[in-house]
Amino acid sequence: MNDRSLSSSRVTGGVDTHKDTHTAAVLDATGRALGSATFPASAAGYAQLLEWLRSFGELDRVGIEGTGSYGSGLTQYLREARVNLVEVNRPNRQARRRHGKSDPADAEAAARATLARDAVGVPKSQDGAVEVIRILRLERRSAIRARTQAANQLHAVVSTAPEQLRGELRALALSALITRACKLRRVQPTDAVSATQTVLRGLAKRWQQLDREVEALDKQLQGLAKKTAPDLLALKGIGVDVACTLLVAAGDNPQRLAHEASFAALCGVSPIDASSGRKHRHRLNRGGNRDANRALWVIALVRLRCDPRTRAYVARRTAEGLSKPEILRCLKRYIAREVFKLLSAPKPANTCQPPMTKAA
């Protein structure tokens, strides 16, 4: 499967990315498979892959699976080479069960999705301040989980400690327990009491170290968020964590999202048509970026508590017969529209909250 005859027609490529290798496939304008090949996942391999694709004709576009993970290096290389790129989702599992799975087959499926315009998403650029925020949030999330695990282990050790330690420590709150455990003397673990003291002191020290790490990351993220999107932070209900979540969801190139409906779909707050026959209705979208969906939910809850405009909106929609979950969906959809306007074309903070006059 390697027809290398040169052609002046436009061709479409597809790439299945992995940690060590990338497999590429190329189709002509009619969907005929022209060839497939595997290249190393390195700078030299990226150059070979691009040269191989262009050897079949004028390269129209390339669909890449995993642009944000194993394919990030190739995506950046092809973008710098001015190649039109498309982000391709993982192949359909039902099709995989029918036709089997292999790297060339996945690469060809990516090319076919690109040629048929089933895949049209533009990859995130991952080259600006938002990418820095994403990486720092990854470290912060890991540190918080480790800190929580250390706290849980600390309580578990206290629960099974010898009575002379358990009686003193089990009634203490977490902060007081950590302070007291750090003051335990460093001793050689020779029995149950000394071993428990050593473990408690070690876990408390670990918790403190992780807490300092989280605090330092919070300061860095706060500075980046204020510099990157000060108008977003000025909106009611949006703090640093929520702002960073929405920024990461949109990416460094939010213009890749054609309109605010695309951003709403990305956040999983766009209504899905579920009409049939005489019945016309919409259902909740349970797809999209769930972290961004949670961020919009947090904003809606905060505004429900302290924003008179939102409370008036809820009262009006309740009188119209909508349930609380339906109203929350409408609020999240409206907030997504409001946020997207700032992400795509930032405005002064004092003009970014128009009155809520339309139903979501």
Short mmCIF file of C-alpha atoms in Angstrom, two decimals:
data_model
loop_
_atom_site.label_atom_id
_atom_site.label_comp_id
_atom_site.label_asym_id
_atom_site.label_seq_id
_atom_site.Cartn_x
_atom_site.Cartn_y
_atom_site.Cartn_z
CA MET A 1 0.00 0.00 0.00
CA ASN A 2 2.46 2.58 -1.18
CA ASP A 3 1.58 4.22 -4.51
CA ARG A 4 4.30 6.88 -4.63
CA SER A 5 3.32 8.36 -8.00
CA LEU A 6 3.52 12.12 -7.73
CA SER A 7 0.35 14.04 -8.39
CA SER A 8 -0.59 17.67 -8.65
CA SER A 9 -3.91 17.01 -6.86
CA ARG A 10 -4.41 17.95 -3.24
CA VAL A 11 -3.96 15.24 -0.61
CA THR A 12 -5.08 14.87 3.00
CA GLY A 13 -3.01 13.36 5.78
CA GLY A 14 -3.86 11.67 9.05
CA VAL A 15 -1.58 10.85 11.97
CA ASP A 16 -1.98 8.38 14.85
CA THR A 17 0.39 9.56 17.58
CA HIS A 18 2.20 7.51 20.22
CA LYS A 19 4.98 8.08 22.73
CA ASP A 20 7.85 6.79 20.56
CA THR A 21 6.44 6.70 17.02
CA HIS A 22 3.84 8.43 14.84
CA THR A 23 2.03 6.61 12.04
CA ALA A 24 0.82 8.67 9.08
CA ALA A 25 -1.57 7.90 6.24
CA VAL A 26 -2.40 9.94 3.14
CA LEU A 27 -5.53 10.05 0.93
CA ASP A 28 -6.17 11.69 -2.40
CA ALA A 29 -9.11 14.03 -3.04
CA THR A 30 -11.44 11.08 -3.81
CA GLY A 31 -10.58 9.20 -0.60
CA ARG A 32 -8.22 6.65 -2.19
CA ALA A 33 -5.51 5.51 0.21
CA LEU A 34 -2.09 6.38 -1.22
CA GLY A 35 0.18 5.09 1.53
CA SER A 36 1.04 4.78 5.20
CA ALA A 37 4.34 4.90 7.11
CA THR A 38 5.70 5.12 10.64
CA PHE A 39 8.19 7.74 11.83
CA PRO A 40 10.04 8.35 15.12
CA ALA A 41 8.51 10.89 17.51
CA SER A 42 11.43 13.30 17.30
CA ALA A 43 12.38 16.50 15.48
CA ALA A 44 14.03 14.47 12.70
CA GLY A 45 10.99 12.21 12.51
CA TYR A 46 8.63 15.19 12.21
CA ALA A 47 10.64 16.49 9.24
CA GLN A 48 10.59 13.07 7.58
CA LEU A 49 6.85 12.75 8.12
CA LEU A 50 6.12 16.14 6.54
CA GLU A 51 8.42 15.44 3.58
CA TRP A 52 6.72 12.06 3.08
CA LEU A 53 3.23 13.59 3.11
CA ARG A 54 4.20 16.29 0.61
CA SER A 55 5.73 13.72 -1.74
CA PHE A 56 2.20 12.64 -2.74
CA GLY A 57 1.06 16.08 -3.88
CA GLU A 58 -0.09 19.42 -2.52
CA LEU A 59 -0.94 18.94 1.15
CA ASP A 60 -4.42 20.28 1.91
CA ARG A 61 -4.65 19.56 5.63
CA VAL A 62 -3.52 17.06 8.25
CA GLY A 63 -5.67 15.52 10.97
CA ILE A 64 -3.81 14.59 14.15
CA GLU A 65 -5.08 12.43 16.98
CA GLY A 66 -3.82 13.49 20.42
CA THR A 67 -2.67 17.05 19.68
CA GLY A 68 -2.56 17.84 23.40
CA SER A 69 -0.57 14.77 24.47
CA TYR A 70 1.72 12.56 22.37
CA GLY A 71 1.07 14.66 19.28
CA SER A 72 1.90 18.05 20.81
CA GLY A 73 5.45 18.15 19.44
CA LEU A 74 4.35 17.18 15.92
CA THR A 75 1.49 19.69 16.08
CA GLN A 76 3.88 22.51 16.97
CA TYR A 77 6.31 21.50 14.21
CA LEU A 78 3.61 21.35 11.52
CA ARG A 79 2.10 24.64 12.67
CA GLU A 80 5.49 26.33 12.28
CA ALA A 81 5.67 24.79 8.78
CA ARG A 82 2.36 26.52 7.91
CA VAL A 83 0.42 23.26 7.56
CA ASN A 84 -3.35 23.44 7.98
CA LEU A 85 -4.04 21.27 11.05
CA VAL A 86 -7.21 19.60 12.37
CA GLU A 87 -7.70 17.96 15.76
CA VAL A 88 -9.17 14.45 15.40
CA ASN A 89 -10.96 12.59 18.17
CA ARG A 90 -10.29 8.96 19.00
CA PRO A 91 -11.82 6.56 16.41
CA ASN A 92 -15.31 5.22 17.06
CA ARG A 93 -15.13 2.09 19.22
CA GLN A 94 -17.90 0.33 17.31
CA ALA A 95 -15.95 0.77 14.06
CA ARG A 96 -12.85 -0.55 15.80
CA ARG A 97 -14.69 -3.67 16.91
CA ARG A 98 -15.91 -4.31 13.36
CA HIS A 99 -12.68 -3.61 11.50
CA GLY A 100 -10.00 -4.19 14.11
CA LYS A 101 -7.32 -1.80 15.35
CA SER A 102 -3.85 -0.96 14.10
CA ASP A 103 -1.77 2.19 13.86
CA PRO A 104 -2.10 2.45 10.05
CA ALA A 105 -5.86 1.92 10.32
CA ASP A 106 -6.17 4.64 12.99
CA ALA A 107 -4.06 7.02 10.89
CA GLU A 108 -6.25 6.36 7.86
CA ALA A 109 -9.38 6.90 9.97
CA ALA A 110 -7.96 10.27 11.07
CA ALA A 111 -7.31 11.20 7.44
CA ARG A 112 -10.82 10.18 6.38
CA ALA A 113 -12.42 12.17 9.19
CA THR A 114 -10.37 15.18 8.07
CA LEU A 115 -11.21 14.73 4.39
CA ALA A 116 -14.94 14.33 5.12
CA ARG A 117 -14.86 17.42 7.38
CA ASP A 118 -16.16 15.30 10.28
CA ALA A 119 -13.16 16.65 12.20
CA VAL A 120 -12.80 20.42 11.94
CA GLY A 121 -11.44 21.46 15.34
CA VAL A 122 -8.33 23.62 15.44
CA PRO A 123 -5.71 22.39 17.94
CA LYS A 124 -4.70 24.57 20.88
CA SER A 125 -1.50 26.46 20.22
CA GLN A 126 0.02 25.64 23.66
CA ASP A 127 2.65 28.38 23.34
CA GLY A 128 1.52 31.22 25.62
CA ALA A 129 0.60 32.20 29.15
CA VAL A 130 -2.42 29.87 29.23
CA GLU A 131 -0.16 26.88 28.64
CA VAL A 132 1.95 27.99 31.61
CA ILE A 133 -1.22 28.17 33.69
CA ARG A 134 -2.24 24.67 32.56
CA ILE A 135 1.09 23.15 33.58
CA LEU A 136 1.12 24.90 36.97
CA ARG A 137 -2.46 23.78 37.65
CA LEU A 138 -1.40 20.21 36.89
CA GLU A 139 1.31 20.41 39.56
CA ARG A 140 -1.09 22.11 41.98
CA ARG A 141 -3.73 19.41 41.52
CA SER A 142 -1.16 16.71 42.19
CA ALA A 143 0.12 18.50 45.31
CA ILE A 144 -3.41 18.93 46.70
CA ARG A 145 -4.17 15.25 46.22
CA ALA A 146 -0.92 14.26 47.94
CA ARG A 147 -1.63 16.70 50.78
CA THR A 148 -5.11 15.24 51.27
CA GLN A 149 -3.66 11.74 51.28
CA ALA A 150 -1.09 12.74 53.91
CA ALA A 151 -3.84 14.22 56.10
CA ASN A 152 -5.97 11.06 55.77
CA GLN A 153 -3.00 8.88 56.66
CA LEU A 154 -2.22 11.10 59.63
CA HIS A 155 -5.74 10.62 61.02
CA ALA A 156 -5.60 6.88 60.30
CA VAL A 157 -2.32 6.47 62.22
CA VAL A 158 -3.74 8.42 65.18
CA SER A 159 -6.80 6.14 65.22
CA THR A 160 -4.63 3.03 65.62
CA ALA A 161 -1.87 4.58 67.76
CA PRO A 162 -1.04 3.33 71.25
CA GLU A 163 -3.38 4.74 73.87
CA GLN A 164 -0.88 7.20 75.33
CA LEU A 165 -0.66 8.90 71.90
CA ARG A 166 -4.22 8.36 70.75
CA GLY A 167 -5.70 9.92 73.88
CA GLU A 168 -3.64 13.05 73.39
CA LEU A 169 -4.05 13.49 69.63
CA ARG A 170 -7.42 12.10 68.48
CA ALA A 171 -9.45 15.14 69.60
CA LEU A 172 -7.24 17.63 67.76
CA ALA A 173 -8.29 19.31 64.54
CA LEU A 174 -6.04 18.86 61.52
CA SER A 175 -4.05 22.08 61.93
CA ALA A 176 -3.49 21.48 65.63
CA LEU A 177 -2.63 17.83 64.99
CA ILE A 178 0.01 18.77 62.43
CA THR A 179 1.53 21.37 64.76
CA ARG A 180 1.67 18.87 67.63
CA ALA A 181 3.00 16.03 65.45
CA CYS A 182 5.83 18.22 64.14
CA LYS A 183 6.94 18.82 67.74
CA LEU A 184 7.32 15.11 68.45
CA ARG A 185 10.93 14.21 69.13
CA ARG A 186 12.92 12.40 66.46
CA VAL A 187 13.57 8.98 68.00
CA GLN A 188 14.81 5.62 66.81
CA PRO A 189 11.74 3.43 66.09
CA THR A 190 12.20 0.46 68.42
CA ASP A 191 8.64 -0.17 69.61
CA ALA A 192 5.05 0.72 68.67
CA VAL A 193 5.12 4.11 70.45
CA SER A 194 8.42 5.32 68.99
CA ALA A 195 7.49 4.03 65.50
CA THR A 196 4.13 5.82 65.65
CA GLN A 197 5.84 9.03 66.74
CA THR A 198 8.26 8.79 63.81
CA VAL A 199 5.47 8.19 61.30
CA LEU A 200 3.30 11.00 62.68
CA ARG A 201 6.19 13.45 62.55
CA GLY A 202 7.06 12.42 58.99
CA LEU A 203 3.48 12.72 57.74
CA ALA A 204 3.04 16.12 59.39
CA LYS A 205 6.28 17.40 57.85
CA ARG A 206 5.15 16.09 54.45
CA TRP A 207 1.79 17.85 54.81
CA GLN A 208 3.50 21.13 55.64
CA GLN A 209 5.87 20.84 52.68
CA LEU A 210 2.98 20.14 50.30
CA ASP A 211 0.98 23.00 51.79
CA ARG A 212 3.85 25.41 51.12
CA GLU A 213 4.08 24.08 47.58
CA VAL A 214 0.35 24.68 46.99
CA GLU A 215 0.60 28.17 48.47
CA ALA A 216 3.52 29.08 46.20
CA LEU A 217 1.66 27.75 43.14
CA ASP A 218 -1.45 29.73 44.12
CA LYS A 219 0.59 32.94 44.17
CA GLN A 220 2.08 32.18 40.76
CA LEU A 221 -1.33 31.37 39.28
CA GLN A 222 -2.85 34.51 40.77
CA GLY A 223 -0.17 36.67 39.15
CA LEU A 224 -0.57 34.96 35.79
CA ALA A 225 -4.38 35.20 35.88
CA LYS A 226 -4.29 38.92 36.74
CA LYS A 227 -1.85 39.57 33.93
CA THR A 228 -3.58 37.38 31.35
CA ALA A 229 -7.27 38.08 32.00
CA PRO A 230 -7.88 40.92 34.49
CA ASP A 231 -11.30 41.65 32.98
CA LEU A 232 -12.35 38.03 33.53
CA LEU A 233 -11.41 38.23 37.21
CA ALA A 234 -13.49 41.41 37.49
CA LEU A 235 -16.69 39.49 36.78
CA LYS A 236 -18.83 38.63 39.78
CA GLY A 237 -18.37 35.04 40.96
CA ILE A 238 -15.02 34.45 39.22
CA GLY A 239 -11.92 33.87 41.29
CA VAL A 240 -8.43 32.81 40.32
CA ASP A 241 -9.15 29.07 40.16
CA VAL A 242 -12.32 29.50 38.09
CA ALA A 243 -10.64 32.01 35.75
CA CYS A 244 -7.67 29.69 35.21
CA THR A 245 -10.01 26.78 34.48
CA LEU A 246 -11.88 28.74 31.80
CA LEU A 247 -8.66 30.08 30.30
CA VAL A 248 -7.23 26.58 29.99
CA ALA A 249 -10.45 25.32 28.40
CA ALA A 250 -10.29 28.03 25.72
CA GLY A 251 -6.53 27.76 25.22
CA ASP A 252 -3.98 30.31 24.07
CA ASN A 253 -5.86 30.71 20.78
CA PRO A 254 -9.57 31.13 21.69
CA GLN A 255 -10.17 32.40 18.16
CA ARG A 256 -10.14 28.72 17.13
CA LEU A 257 -13.69 28.67 18.51
CA ALA A 258 -15.84 30.12 15.75
CA HIS A 259 -18.53 31.61 18.02
CA GLU A 260 -19.86 31.55 21.56
CA ALA A 261 -22.01 28.50 20.83
CA SER A 262 -18.79 26.56 20.20
CA PHE A 263 -17.46 27.61 23.60
CA ALA A 264 -20.77 26.61 25.23
CA ALA A 265 -20.53 23.18 23.59
CA LEU A 266 -16.90 22.90 24.73
CA CYS A 267 -18.04 23.57 28.32
CA GLY A 268 -20.96 21.14 28.05
CA VAL A 269 -23.68 23.75 28.61
CA SER A 270 -25.24 23.81 25.14
CA PRO A 271 -28.72 22.24 24.99
CA ILE A 272 -28.97 19.11 22.83
CA ASP A 273 -32.01 18.73 20.56
CA ALA A 274 -33.98 15.65 21.67
CA SER A 275 -37.15 16.17 19.62
CA SER A 276 -39.10 13.33 18.05
CA GLY A 277 -42.38 13.39 16.18
CA ARG A 278 -44.71 15.92 17.73
CA LYS A 279 -42.56 16.32 20.80
CA HIS A 280 -40.03 19.16 20.70
CA ARG A 281 -37.59 19.35 23.60
CA HIS A 282 -33.93 19.75 24.51
CA ARG A 283 -31.86 17.73 26.94
CA LEU A 284 -28.80 18.49 29.03
CA ASN A 285 -25.41 18.18 27.36
CA ARG A 286 -23.29 15.83 29.49
CA GLY A 287 -20.24 16.05 27.23
CA GLY A 288 -17.58 18.69 26.87
CA ASN A 289 -14.91 19.80 29.31
CA ARG A 290 -16.29 18.83 32.72
CA ASP A 291 -13.76 21.00 34.59
CA ALA A 292 -14.98 24.05 32.67
CA ASN A 293 -18.58 22.97 33.28
CA ARG A 294 -17.86 22.85 37.02
CA ALA A 295 -16.34 26.35 36.84
CA LEU A 296 -19.53 27.73 35.26
CA TRP A 297 -21.58 25.93 37.92
CA VAL A 298 -19.52 27.60 40.66
CA ILE A 299 -20.09 31.02 39.10
CA ALA A 300 -23.84 30.36 38.88
CA LEU A 301 -24.04 29.28 42.54
CA VAL A 302 -22.11 32.32 43.73
CA ARG A 303 -24.36 34.65 41.78
CA LEU A 304 -27.46 32.90 43.07
CA ARG A 305 -26.36 33.82 46.59
CA CYS A 306 -25.16 37.38 46.18
CA ASP A 307 -26.12 38.85 42.78
CA PRO A 308 -29.50 40.67 42.81
CA ARG A 309 -29.71 40.56 39.03
CA THR A 310 -29.33 36.77 38.98
CA ARG A 311 -31.81 36.31 41.85
CA ALA A 312 -34.38 38.37 39.95
CA TYR A 313 -33.76 36.24 36.86
CA VAL A 314 -34.29 33.03 38.86
CA ALA A 315 -37.53 34.38 40.34
CA ARG A 316 -38.83 35.25 36.87
CA ARG A 317 -37.92 31.88 35.38
CA THR A 318 -39.39 30.04 38.37
CA ALA A 319 -42.67 31.87 37.82
CA GLU A 320 -42.56 30.67 34.21
CA GLY A 321 -42.53 27.07 35.47
CA LEU A 322 -38.86 26.11 35.10
CA SER A 323 -37.24 23.82 37.65
CA LYS A 324 -34.03 24.69 39.49
CA PRO A 325 -31.84 22.37 37.34
CA GLU A 326 -33.31 23.94 34.19
CA ILE A 327 -32.64 27.44 35.51
CA LEU A 328 -29.06 26.50 36.41
CA ARG A 329 -28.54 25.21 32.86
CA CYS A 330 -29.83 28.51 31.49
CA LEU A 331 -27.56 30.45 33.83
CA LYS A 332 -24.49 28.43 32.83
CA ARG A 333 -25.32 28.93 29.17
CA TYR A 334 -25.63 32.69 29.70
CA ILE A 335 -22.39 32.84 31.70
CA ALA A 336 -20.58 30.92 28.94
CA ARG A 337 -21.73 33.59 26.47
CA GLU A 338 -20.53 36.35 28.80
CA VAL A 339 -17.15 34.70 29.40
CA PHE A 340 -16.53 33.98 25.72
CA LYS A 341 -16.91 37.65 24.84
CA LEU A 342 -14.05 38.44 27.20
CA LEU A 343 -11.87 35.54 26.09
CA SER A 344 -12.23 36.35 22.39
CA ALA A 345 -12.21 40.16 22.60
CA PRO A 346 -11.29 41.51 26.07
CA LYS A 347 -13.08 44.67 27.19
CA PRO A 348 -12.74 46.98 30.18
CA ALA A 349 -13.97 45.36 33.36
CA ASN A 350 -16.68 47.97 33.99
CA THR A 351 -18.42 47.27 30.68
CA CYS A 352 -18.36 43.49 30.56
CA GLN A 353 -21.60 42.69 32.37
CA PRO A 354 -24.62 43.58 30.25
CA PRO A 355 -28.02 43.39 31.89
CA MET A 356 -29.65 40.00 31.83
CA THR A 357 -32.51 40.79 29.48
CA LYS A 358 -32.70 37.64 27.39
CA ALA A 359 -33.58 34.14 28.40
CA ALA A 360 -30.69 31.70 27.91
#
